[in-house]
PDB file of C-alpha atoms in Angstrom:
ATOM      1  CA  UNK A   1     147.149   1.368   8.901  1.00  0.00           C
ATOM      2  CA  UNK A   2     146.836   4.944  10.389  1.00  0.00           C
ATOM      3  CA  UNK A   3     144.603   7.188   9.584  1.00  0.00           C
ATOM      4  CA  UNK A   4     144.019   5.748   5.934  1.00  0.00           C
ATOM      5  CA  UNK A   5     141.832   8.122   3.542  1.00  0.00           C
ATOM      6  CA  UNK A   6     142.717   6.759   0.505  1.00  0.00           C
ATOM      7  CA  UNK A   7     143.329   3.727  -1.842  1.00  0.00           C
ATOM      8  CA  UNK A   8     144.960   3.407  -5.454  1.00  0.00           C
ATOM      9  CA  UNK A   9     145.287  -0.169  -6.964  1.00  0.00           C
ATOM     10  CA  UNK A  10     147.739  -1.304  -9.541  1.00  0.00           C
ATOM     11  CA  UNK A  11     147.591  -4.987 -10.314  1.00  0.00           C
ATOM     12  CA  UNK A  12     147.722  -7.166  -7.486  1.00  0.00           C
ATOM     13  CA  UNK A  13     148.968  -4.369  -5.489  1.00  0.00           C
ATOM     14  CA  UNK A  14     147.116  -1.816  -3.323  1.00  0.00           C
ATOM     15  CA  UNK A  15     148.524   1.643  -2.394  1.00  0.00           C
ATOM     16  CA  UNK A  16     146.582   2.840   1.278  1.00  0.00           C
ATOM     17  CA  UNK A  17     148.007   6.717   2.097  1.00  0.00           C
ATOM     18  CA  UNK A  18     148.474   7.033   6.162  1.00  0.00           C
ATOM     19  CA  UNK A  19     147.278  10.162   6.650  1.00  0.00           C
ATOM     20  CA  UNK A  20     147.567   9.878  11.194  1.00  0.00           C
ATOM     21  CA  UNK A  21     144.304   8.902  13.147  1.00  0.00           C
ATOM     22  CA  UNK A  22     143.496   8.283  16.341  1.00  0.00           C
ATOM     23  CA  UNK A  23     145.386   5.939  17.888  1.00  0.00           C
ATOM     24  CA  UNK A  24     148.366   6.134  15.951  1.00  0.00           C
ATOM     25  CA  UNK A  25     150.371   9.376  15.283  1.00  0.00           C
ATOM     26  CA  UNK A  26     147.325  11.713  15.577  1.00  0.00           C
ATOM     27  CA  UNK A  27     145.565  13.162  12.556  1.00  0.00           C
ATOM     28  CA  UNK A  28     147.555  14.693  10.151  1.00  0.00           C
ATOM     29  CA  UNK A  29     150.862  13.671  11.552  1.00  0.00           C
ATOM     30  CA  UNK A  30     151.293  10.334   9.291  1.00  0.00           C
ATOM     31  CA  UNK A  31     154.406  10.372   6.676  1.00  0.00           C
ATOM     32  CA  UNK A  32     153.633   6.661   4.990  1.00  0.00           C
ATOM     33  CA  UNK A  33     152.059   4.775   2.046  1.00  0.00           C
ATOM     34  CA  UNK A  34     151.248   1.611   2.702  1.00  0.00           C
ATOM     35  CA  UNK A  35     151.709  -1.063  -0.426  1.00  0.00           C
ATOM     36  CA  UNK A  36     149.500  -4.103   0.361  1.00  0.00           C
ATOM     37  CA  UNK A  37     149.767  -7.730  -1.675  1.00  0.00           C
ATOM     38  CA  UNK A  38     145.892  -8.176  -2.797  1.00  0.00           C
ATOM     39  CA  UNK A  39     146.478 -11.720  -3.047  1.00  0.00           C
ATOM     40  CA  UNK A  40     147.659 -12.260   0.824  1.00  0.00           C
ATOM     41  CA  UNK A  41     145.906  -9.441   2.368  1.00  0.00           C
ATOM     42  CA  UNK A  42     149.227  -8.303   3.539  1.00  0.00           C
ATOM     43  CA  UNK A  43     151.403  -5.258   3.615  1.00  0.00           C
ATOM     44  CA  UNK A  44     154.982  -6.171   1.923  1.00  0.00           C
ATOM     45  CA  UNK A  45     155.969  -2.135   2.129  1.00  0.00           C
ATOM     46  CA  UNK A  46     155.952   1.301   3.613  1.00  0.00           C
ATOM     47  CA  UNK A  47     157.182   4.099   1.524  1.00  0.00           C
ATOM     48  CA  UNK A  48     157.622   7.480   3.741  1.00  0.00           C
ATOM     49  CA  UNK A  49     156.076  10.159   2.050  1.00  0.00           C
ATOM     50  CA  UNK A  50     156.276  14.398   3.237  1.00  0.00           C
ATOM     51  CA  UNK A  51     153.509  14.972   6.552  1.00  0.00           C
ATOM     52  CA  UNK A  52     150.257  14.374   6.185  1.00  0.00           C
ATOM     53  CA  UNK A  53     149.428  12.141   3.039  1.00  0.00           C
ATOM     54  CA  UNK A  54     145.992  13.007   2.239  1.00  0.00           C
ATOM     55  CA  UNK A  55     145.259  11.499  -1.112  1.00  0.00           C
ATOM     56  CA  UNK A  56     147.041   9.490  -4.283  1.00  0.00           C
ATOM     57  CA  UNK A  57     146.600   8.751  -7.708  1.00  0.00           C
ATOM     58  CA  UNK A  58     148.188   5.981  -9.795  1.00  0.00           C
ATOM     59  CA  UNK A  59     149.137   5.305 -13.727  1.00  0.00           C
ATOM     60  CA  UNK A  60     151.019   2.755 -14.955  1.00  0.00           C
ATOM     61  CA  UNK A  61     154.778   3.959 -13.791  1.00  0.00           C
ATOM     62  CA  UNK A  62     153.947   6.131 -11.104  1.00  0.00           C
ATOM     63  CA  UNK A  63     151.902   6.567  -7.880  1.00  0.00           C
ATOM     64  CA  UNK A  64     151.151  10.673  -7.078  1.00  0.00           C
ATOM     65  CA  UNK A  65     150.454  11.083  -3.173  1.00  0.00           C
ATOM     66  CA  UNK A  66     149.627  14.599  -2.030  1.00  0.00           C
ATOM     67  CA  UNK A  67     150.795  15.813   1.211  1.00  0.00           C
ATOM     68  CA  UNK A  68     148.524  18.222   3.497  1.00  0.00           C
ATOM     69  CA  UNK A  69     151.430  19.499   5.607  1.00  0.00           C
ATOM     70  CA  UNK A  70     150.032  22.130   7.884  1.00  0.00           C
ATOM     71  CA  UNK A  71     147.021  23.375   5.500  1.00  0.00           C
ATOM     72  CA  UNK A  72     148.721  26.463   4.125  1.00  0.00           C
ATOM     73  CA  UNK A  73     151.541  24.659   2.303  1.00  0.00           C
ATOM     74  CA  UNK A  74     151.761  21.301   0.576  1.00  0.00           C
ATOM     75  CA  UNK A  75     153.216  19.355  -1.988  1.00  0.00           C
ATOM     76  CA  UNK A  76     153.251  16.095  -4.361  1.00  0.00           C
ATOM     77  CA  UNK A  77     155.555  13.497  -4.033  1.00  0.00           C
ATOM     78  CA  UNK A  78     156.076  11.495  -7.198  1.00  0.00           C
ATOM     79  CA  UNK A  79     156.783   7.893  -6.384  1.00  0.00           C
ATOM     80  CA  UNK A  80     158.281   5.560  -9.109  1.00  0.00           C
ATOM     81  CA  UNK A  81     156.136   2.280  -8.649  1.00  0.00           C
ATOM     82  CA  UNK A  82     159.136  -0.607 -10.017  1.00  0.00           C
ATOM     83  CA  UNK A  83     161.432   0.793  -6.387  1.00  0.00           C
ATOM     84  CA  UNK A  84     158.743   2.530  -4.544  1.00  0.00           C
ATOM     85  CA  UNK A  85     160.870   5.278  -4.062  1.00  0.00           C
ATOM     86  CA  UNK A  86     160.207   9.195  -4.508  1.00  0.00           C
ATOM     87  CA  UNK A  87     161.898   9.845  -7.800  1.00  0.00           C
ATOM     88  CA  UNK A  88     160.455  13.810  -7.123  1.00  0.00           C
ATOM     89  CA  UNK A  89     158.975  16.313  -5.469  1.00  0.00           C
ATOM     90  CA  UNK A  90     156.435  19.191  -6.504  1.00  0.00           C
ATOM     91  CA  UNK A  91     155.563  21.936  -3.943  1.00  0.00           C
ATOM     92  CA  UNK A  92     153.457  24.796  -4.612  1.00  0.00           C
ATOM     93  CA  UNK A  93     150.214  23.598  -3.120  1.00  0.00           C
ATOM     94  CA  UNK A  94     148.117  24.905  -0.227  1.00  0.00           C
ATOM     95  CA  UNK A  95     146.285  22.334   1.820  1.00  0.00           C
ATOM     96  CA  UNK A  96     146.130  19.560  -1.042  1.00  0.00           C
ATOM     97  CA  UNK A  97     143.101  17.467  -0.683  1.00  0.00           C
ATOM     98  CA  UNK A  98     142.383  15.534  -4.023  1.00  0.00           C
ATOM     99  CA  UNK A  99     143.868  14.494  -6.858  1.00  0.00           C
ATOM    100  CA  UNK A 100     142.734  13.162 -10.023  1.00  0.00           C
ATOM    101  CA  UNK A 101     144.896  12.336 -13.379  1.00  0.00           C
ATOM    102  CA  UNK A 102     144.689  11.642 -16.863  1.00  0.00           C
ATOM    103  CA  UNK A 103     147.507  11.130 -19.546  1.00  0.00           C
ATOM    104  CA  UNK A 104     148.766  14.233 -19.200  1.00  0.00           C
ATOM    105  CA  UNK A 105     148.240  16.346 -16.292  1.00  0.00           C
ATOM    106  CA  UNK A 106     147.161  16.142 -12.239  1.00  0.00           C
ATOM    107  CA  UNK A 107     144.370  17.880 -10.916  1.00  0.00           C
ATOM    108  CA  UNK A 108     144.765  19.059  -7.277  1.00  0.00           C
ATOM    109  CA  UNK A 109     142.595  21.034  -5.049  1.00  0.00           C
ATOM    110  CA  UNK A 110     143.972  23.150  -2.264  1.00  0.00           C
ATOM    111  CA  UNK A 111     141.685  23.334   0.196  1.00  0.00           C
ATOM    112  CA  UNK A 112     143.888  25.146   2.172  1.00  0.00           C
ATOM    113  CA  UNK A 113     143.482  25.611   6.272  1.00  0.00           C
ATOM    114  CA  UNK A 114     140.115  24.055   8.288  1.00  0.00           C
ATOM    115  CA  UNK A 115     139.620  27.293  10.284  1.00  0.00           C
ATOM    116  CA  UNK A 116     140.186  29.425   6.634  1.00  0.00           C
ATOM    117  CA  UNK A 117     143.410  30.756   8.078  1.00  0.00           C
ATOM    118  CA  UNK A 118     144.097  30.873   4.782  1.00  0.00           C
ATOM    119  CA  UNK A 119     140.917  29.391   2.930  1.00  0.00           C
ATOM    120  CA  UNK A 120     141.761  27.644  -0.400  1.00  0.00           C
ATOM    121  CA  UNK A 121     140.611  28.527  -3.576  1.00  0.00           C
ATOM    122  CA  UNK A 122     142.298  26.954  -6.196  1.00  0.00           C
ATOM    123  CA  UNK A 123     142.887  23.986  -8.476  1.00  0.00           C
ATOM    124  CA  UNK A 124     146.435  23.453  -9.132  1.00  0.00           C
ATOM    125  CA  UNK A 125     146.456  21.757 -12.714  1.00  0.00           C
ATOM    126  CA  UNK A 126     150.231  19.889 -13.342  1.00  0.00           C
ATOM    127  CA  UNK A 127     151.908  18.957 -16.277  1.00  0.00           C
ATOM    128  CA  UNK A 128     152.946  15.783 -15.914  1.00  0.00           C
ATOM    129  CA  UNK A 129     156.095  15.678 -18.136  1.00  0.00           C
ATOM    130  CA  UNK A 130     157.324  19.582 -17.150  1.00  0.00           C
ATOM    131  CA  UNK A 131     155.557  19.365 -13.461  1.00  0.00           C
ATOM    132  CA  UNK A 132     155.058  23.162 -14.285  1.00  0.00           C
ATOM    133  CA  UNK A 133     151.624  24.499 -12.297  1.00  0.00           C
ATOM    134  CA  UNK A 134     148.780  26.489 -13.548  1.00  0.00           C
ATOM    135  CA  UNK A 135     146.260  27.527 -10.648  1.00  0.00           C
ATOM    136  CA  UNK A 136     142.821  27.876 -11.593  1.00  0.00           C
ATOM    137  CA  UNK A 137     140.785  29.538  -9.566  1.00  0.00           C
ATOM    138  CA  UNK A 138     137.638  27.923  -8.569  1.00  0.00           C
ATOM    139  CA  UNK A 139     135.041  27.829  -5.144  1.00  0.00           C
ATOM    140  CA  UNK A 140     136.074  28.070  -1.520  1.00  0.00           C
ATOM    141  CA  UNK A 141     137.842  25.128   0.049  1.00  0.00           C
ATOM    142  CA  UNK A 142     137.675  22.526  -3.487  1.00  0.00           C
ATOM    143  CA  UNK A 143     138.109  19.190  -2.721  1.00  0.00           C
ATOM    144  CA  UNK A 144     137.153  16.231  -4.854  1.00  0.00           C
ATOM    145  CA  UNK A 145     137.980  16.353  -8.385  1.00  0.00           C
ATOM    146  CA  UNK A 146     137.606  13.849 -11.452  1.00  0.00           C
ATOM    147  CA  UNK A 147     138.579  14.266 -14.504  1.00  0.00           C
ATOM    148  CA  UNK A 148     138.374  13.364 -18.201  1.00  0.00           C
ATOM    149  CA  UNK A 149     140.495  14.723 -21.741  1.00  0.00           C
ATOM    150  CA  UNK A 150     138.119  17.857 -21.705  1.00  0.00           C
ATOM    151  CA  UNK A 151     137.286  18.949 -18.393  1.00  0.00           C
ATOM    152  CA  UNK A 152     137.969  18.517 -14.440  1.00  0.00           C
ATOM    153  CA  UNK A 153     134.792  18.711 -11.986  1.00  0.00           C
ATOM    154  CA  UNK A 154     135.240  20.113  -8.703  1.00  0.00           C
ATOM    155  CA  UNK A 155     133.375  20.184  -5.644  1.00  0.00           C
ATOM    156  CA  UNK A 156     133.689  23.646  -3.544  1.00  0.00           C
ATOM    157  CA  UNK A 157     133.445  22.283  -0.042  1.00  0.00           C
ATOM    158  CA  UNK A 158     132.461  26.031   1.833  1.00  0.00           C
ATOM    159  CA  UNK A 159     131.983  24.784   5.166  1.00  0.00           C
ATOM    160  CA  UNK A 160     133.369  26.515   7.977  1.00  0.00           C
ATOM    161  CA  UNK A 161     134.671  24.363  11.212  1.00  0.00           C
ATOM    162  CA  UNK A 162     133.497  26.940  13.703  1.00  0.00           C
ATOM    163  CA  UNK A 163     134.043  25.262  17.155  1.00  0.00           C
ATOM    164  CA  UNK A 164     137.174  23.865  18.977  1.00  0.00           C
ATOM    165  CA  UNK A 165     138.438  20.563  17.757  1.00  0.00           C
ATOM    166  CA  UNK A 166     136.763  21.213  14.194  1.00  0.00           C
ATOM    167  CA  UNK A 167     133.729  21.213  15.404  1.00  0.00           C
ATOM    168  CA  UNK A 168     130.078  23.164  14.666  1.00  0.00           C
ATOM    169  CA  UNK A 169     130.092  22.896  11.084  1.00  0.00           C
ATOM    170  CA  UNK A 170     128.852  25.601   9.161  1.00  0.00           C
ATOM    171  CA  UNK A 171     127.992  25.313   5.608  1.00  0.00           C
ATOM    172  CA  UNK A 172     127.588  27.969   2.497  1.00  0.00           C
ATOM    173  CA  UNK A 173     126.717  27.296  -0.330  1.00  0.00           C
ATOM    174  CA  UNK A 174     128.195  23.713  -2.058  1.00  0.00           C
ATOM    175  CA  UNK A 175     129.384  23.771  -6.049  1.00  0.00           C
ATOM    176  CA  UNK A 176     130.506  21.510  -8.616  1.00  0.00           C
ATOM    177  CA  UNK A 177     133.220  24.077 -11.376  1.00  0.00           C
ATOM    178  CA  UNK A 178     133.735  22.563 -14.347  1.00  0.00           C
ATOM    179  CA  UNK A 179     137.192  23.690 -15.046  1.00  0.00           C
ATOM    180  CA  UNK A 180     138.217  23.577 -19.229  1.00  0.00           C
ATOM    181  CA  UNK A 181     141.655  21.798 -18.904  1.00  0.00           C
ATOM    182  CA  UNK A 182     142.741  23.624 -22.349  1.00  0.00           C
ATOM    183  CA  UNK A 183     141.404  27.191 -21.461  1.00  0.00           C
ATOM    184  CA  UNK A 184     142.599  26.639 -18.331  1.00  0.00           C
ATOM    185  CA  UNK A 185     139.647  28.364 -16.743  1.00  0.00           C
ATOM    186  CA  UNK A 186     135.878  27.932 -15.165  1.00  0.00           C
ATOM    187  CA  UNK A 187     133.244  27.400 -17.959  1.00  0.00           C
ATOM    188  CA  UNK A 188     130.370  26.909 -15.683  1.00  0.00           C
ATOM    189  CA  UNK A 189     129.184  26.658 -11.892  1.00  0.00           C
ATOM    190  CA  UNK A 190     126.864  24.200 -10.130  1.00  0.00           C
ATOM    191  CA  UNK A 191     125.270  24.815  -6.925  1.00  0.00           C
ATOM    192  CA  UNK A 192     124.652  21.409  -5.223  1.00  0.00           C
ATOM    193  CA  UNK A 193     124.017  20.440  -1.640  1.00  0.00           C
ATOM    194  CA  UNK A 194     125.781  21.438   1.220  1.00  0.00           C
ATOM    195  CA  UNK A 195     129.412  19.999   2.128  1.00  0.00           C
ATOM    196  CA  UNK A 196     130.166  18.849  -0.878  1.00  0.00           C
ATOM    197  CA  UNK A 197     133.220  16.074  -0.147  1.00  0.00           C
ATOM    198  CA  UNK A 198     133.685  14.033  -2.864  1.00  0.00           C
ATOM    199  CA  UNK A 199     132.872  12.980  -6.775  1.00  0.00           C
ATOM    200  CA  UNK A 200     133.288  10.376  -8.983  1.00  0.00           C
ATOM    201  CA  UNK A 201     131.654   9.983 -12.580  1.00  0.00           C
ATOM    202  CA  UNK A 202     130.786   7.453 -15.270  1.00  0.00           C
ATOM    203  CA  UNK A 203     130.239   8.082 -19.120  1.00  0.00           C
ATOM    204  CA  UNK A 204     127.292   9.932 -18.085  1.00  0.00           C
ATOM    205  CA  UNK A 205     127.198  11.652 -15.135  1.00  0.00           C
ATOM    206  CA  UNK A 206     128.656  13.105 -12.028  1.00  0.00           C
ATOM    207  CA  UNK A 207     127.969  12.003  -8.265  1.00  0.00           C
ATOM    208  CA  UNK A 208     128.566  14.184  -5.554  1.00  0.00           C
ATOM    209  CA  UNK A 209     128.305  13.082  -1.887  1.00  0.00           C
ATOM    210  CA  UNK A 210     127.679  16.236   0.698  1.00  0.00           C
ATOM    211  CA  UNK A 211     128.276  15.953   4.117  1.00  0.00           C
ATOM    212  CA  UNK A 212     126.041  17.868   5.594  1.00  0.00           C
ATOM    213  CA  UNK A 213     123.551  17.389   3.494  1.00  0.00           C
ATOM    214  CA  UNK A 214     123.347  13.591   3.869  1.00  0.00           C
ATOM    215  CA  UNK A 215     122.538  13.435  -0.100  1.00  0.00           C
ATOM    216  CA  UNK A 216     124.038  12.170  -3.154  1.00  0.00           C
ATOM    217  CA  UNK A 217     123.669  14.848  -6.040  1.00  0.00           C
ATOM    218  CA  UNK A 218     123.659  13.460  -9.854  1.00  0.00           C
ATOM    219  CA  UNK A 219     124.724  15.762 -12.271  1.00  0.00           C
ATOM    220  CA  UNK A 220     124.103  15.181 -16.422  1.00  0.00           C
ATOM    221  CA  UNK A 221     127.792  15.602 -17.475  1.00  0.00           C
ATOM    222  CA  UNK A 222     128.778  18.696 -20.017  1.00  0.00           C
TER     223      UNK A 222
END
């Protein structure tokens, strides 16, 4: 792999986005998804995506792989998972960095630029069957995002990269929004820890891992 920062599994296949590493092509210079066979630890594919796959989400036809690009634009390729070819693709986004799905839409944050040249502050909510876009907007720099029927959670990463090389991290204030996917809108605001990177959540509650913080927040659900 190169540069891999993400995994969706379907069956007895895995689906590992190249993002570019060191190494390899450099970060943020890879263009492939890698399809591995689970059964001999092997990869039978490579499916060339737009620059910069940062993240992907799977359902039962499709695979959704977000693409970085240079931080101020991005899009969503939409790969058809019988051919693993790109039967489409959405653009619209600014700095994608996580996706999340459920029957009908795709949640995607735009983080936007590291050195907030532009900053992002929006979740880009897609309907799946139209793959029209509503922006939400939420914190500065979102990034992980899970969702359910009701609502998507998203961590406001806020965390400047002050030195050369993305260096000298400097944190604000980390949230959780909890977006209403009907209203289309913010209900409510969580300040967590600082960095906030990812999520993931159970029936129950939400789990946020922070960066900076070194700390894993748990959140009662709404």
């Amino acid at each position: 792999f190169d540069g891999p920062s993400g995994v969706a599994i379907q069956g007895k296949y895995a689906y590992v986005n190249n993002y570019g590493g060191p190494g390899g092509l450099g970060s943020g210079n890879g263009t492939t998804v890698s399809v591995v066979n689970l059964k001999t630890k092997t990869i039978i594919n490579t499916i060339t995506t737009d620059l910069a796959p940062a993240a992907l989400a799977i359902n039962k036809k499709y695979l959704y792989v977000i693409n970085y690009v240079d931080g101020i634009q991005g899009t969503m390729n939409i790969i058809k998972l019988k051919t693993n070819t790109i039967i489409n693709t959405v653009s619209g986004f600014s700095g994608p960095f996580g996706i999340a799905l459920n029957d009908h839409v795709a949640c995607v944050t735009n983080f936007g630029s590291n050195n907030f040249a532009p900053f992002g502050n929006t979740l880009s909510i897609v309907n799946l069957k139209s793959l029209k876009i509503k922006n939400v907007t939420v914190g500065i720099q979102p990034a992980g995002v899970v969702i359910d029927d009701k609502y998507a959670y998203v961590t406001n990463y806020n965390t400047l990269y002050a030195g050369p090389s993305y260096t000298n991290l400097t944190p604000g204030q980390g949230t959780v929004d909890v977006v209403d996917l009907c209203k289309r809108k913010v209900i409510k605001t969580i300040p967590v820890s600082q960095a906030p990177a990812n999520i993931a959540m159970n029936n129950d509650y939400l789990y946020v891992t922070n960066y900076i913080s070194n700390v894993v927040n748990v959140i009662k659900k709404c």
